[in-house]
Amino acid sequence: MTILLSTVILVLLFVVLVYVAHASELAMVLNGEDKDTTKASRRNGYASLLFLIGFFVAVAWSCKEYLPALLPKSASLHGVETDRLYNEGMILMFLVFILTHIALFWFAYRYNESNNKVAYFYPHNNKLEAIWTIIPALVLVAMAVTGMRVWFDIFDVSKRDTKNMMVLEVTAKQFQWTVRYSGKDNAFGERIIDKEHVSPENELGINWKDAKSHDDFFADKIYLVKNKPVLVKLGAQDVLHSFFLPHFRVKLDCVPGLPTQFYFVPTLTTKEMQEYLSTQPWWQQVNPETGKQKWETFKYELACTEICGRSHYGMQKDVVVVEQKEYDEWMNKQDSYYKTVVQPTLVGNNNIPADKVQALN
Ligand SMILES: [Cu+2]
């Protein structure tokens, strides 16, 4: 109702403005002002100046209001670099934005039409052309080069400490994430994608004859260890999805038929991040739904960031970063999928699932 009323009021205001403008035009014709446009030009000049000031006040207000609501500081090692690039780019663009807008509206005010001013004919200047072509080109090249350096640094896994890292296999499908851990042996069971291995009970096509698969487990939350490198191996079973951990500045597409991977190091446990956020005014606000301050319910989150279908928004998972000790405790509680689900259905030693045995009889 409020929305309807405000819309009606806005429309009526607009109609009133149109009529006022029309009436003042008629008044100008009556006063003979329509032949001399300098007065109208001056008015437009002042209006431009007023708009410039009002616009900058609005920009400053929205920065103050919404900047604190952006993502908090990075919780991963490489994220610090990503943030630096992002901030440098934003500062540069903001400067250009301010300067061009001042030029646009100030010029409209300063050089409005006047009877004793004659327009200066200034068709071309090679020096100016060169300046505003070369400087932006150099700036853009510098940005691209620094960006690529960070990109290669993030994606060149060969430079990393691969022995000490945790490997995680994440497979996306409409509309869920399957997260496989390699268990205590730190090695995944082999996957074979063919008719024999892939079934509704074994969508990933894990070869259960491979002993390495016997301690693999599926987790409903992603547990990571502080300062322990993680290599996430990504895949998709149907359409494009995208693996996005905003707080760690991790984002990579999951492509059917094309394995991708991302290496990163979490640097803040969930608790440490909450402690940090509890000092931030925006996060101290009380959420009316929970009655708690926002930082108290903060969670790291995995989200799909590729529109992948109707329930795309539901493709989320909690991510928890803990110290090694707490991680070990959690891992010990996880049940191996093979032992709890697959093994009980196997008959004898020939690895034939029970339902298939019945079918043979
Ligand atoms: Cu998705």
PDB file of N, CA and C in Angstrom, residues 34 73 97 117 175 185 196 209 211 216 272 294 303 313 330 352 361:
ATOM      1  N   ASP A  34      12.004  34.417 -25.188  1.00  0.00           N
ATOM      2  CA  ASP A  34      12.353  33.230 -25.961  1.00  0.00           C
ATOM      3  C   ASP A  34      13.416  33.517 -27.005  1.00  0.00           C
ATOM      4  N   LYS A  73      37.688  -7.909   5.924  1.00  0.00           N
ATOM      5  CA  LYS A  73      39.052  -8.166   5.438  1.00  0.00           C
ATOM      6  C   LYS A  73      39.221  -9.628   5.033  1.00  0.00           C
ATOM      7  N   PHE A  97      36.404   9.542 -11.759  1.00  0.00           N
ATOM      8  CA  PHE A  97      34.972   9.829 -11.641  1.00  0.00           C
ATOM      9  C   PHE A  97      34.740  11.241 -11.088  1.00  0.00           C
ATOM     10  N   LYS A 117      30.234  36.999 -24.606  1.00  0.00           N
ATOM     11  CA  LYS A 117      31.244  35.953 -24.796  1.00  0.00           C
ATOM     12  C   LYS A 117      31.084  35.372 -26.193  1.00  0.00           C
ATOM     13  N   PHE A 175      20.975 -29.227  -7.342  1.00  0.00           N
ATOM     14  CA  PHE A 175      21.444 -27.968  -6.806  1.00  0.00           C
ATOM     15  C   PHE A 175      22.145 -28.264  -5.496  1.00  0.00           C
ATOM     16  N   ASP A 185      44.482 -41.342   4.896  1.00  0.00           N
ATOM     17  CA  ASP A 185      45.609 -41.651   3.996  1.00  0.00           C
ATOM     18  C   ASP A 185      45.957 -40.473   3.087  1.00  0.00           C
ATOM     19  N   GLU A 196      29.536 -48.855 -15.689  1.00  0.00           N
ATOM     20  CA  GLU A 196      29.664 -49.828 -14.609  1.00  0.00           C
ATOM     21  C   GLU A 196      29.788 -49.141 -13.247  1.00  0.00           C
ATOM     22  N   LYS A 209      36.889 -50.819  -5.392  1.00  0.00           N
ATOM     23  CA  LYS A 209      37.949 -51.828  -5.288  1.00  0.00           C
ATOM     24  C   LYS A 209      39.286 -51.176  -4.963  1.00  0.00           C
ATOM     25  N   ALA A 211      41.538 -49.458  -2.644  1.00  0.00           N
ATOM     26  CA  ALA A 211      41.549 -49.373  -1.177  1.00  0.00           C
ATOM     27  C   ALA A 211      41.633 -47.931  -0.684  1.00  0.00           C
ATOM     28  N   ASP A 216      37.647 -42.518   2.388  1.00  0.00           N
ATOM     29  CA  ASP A 216      37.108 -41.235   1.898  1.00  0.00           C
ATOM     30  C   ASP A 216      35.758 -40.977   2.562  1.00  0.00           C
ATOM     31  N   GLU A 272      38.237 -16.309  15.142  1.00  0.00           N
ATOM     32  CA  GLU A 272      39.059 -15.091  15.039  1.00  0.00           C
ATOM     33  C   GLU A 272      38.357 -14.035  14.186  1.00  0.00           C
ATOM     34  N   LYS A 294      25.200  -8.859  14.588  1.00  0.00           N
ATOM     35  CA  LYS A 294      25.483  -9.587  13.349  1.00  0.00           C
ATOM     36  C   LYS A 294      26.726 -10.467  13.432  1.00  0.00           C
ATOM     37  N   ALA A 303      29.134 -20.431  -1.781  1.00  0.00           N
ATOM     38  CA  ALA A 303      27.919 -20.171  -2.548  1.00  0.00           C
ATOM     39  C   ALA A 303      28.204 -20.431  -4.017  1.00  0.00           C
ATOM     40  N   TYR A 313      19.980 -20.282  -5.946  1.00  0.00           N
ATOM     41  CA  TYR A 313      20.203 -19.542  -4.694  1.00  0.00           C
ATOM     42  C   TYR A 313      20.414 -20.482  -3.507  1.00  0.00           C
ATOM     43  N   TRP A 330      37.124 -33.355  14.617  1.00  0.00           N
ATOM     44  CA  TRP A 330      35.996 -33.412  13.677  1.00  0.00           C
ATOM     45  C   TRP A 330      36.173 -34.570  12.699  1.00  0.00           C
ATOM     46  N   ILE A 352      30.080 -57.614  -5.355  1.00  0.00           N
ATOM     47  CA  ILE A 352      28.839 -57.438  -6.116  1.00  0.00           C
ATOM     48  C   ILE A 352      27.783 -56.892  -5.164  1.00  0.00           C
ATOM     49  N   ASN A 361      19.810 -63.908  -9.416  1.00  0.00           N
ATOM     50  CA  ASN A 361      19.018 -65.096  -9.075  1.00  0.00           C
ATOM     51  C   ASN A 361      17.745 -65.064  -9.891  1.00  0.00           C
TER      52      ASN A 361
END
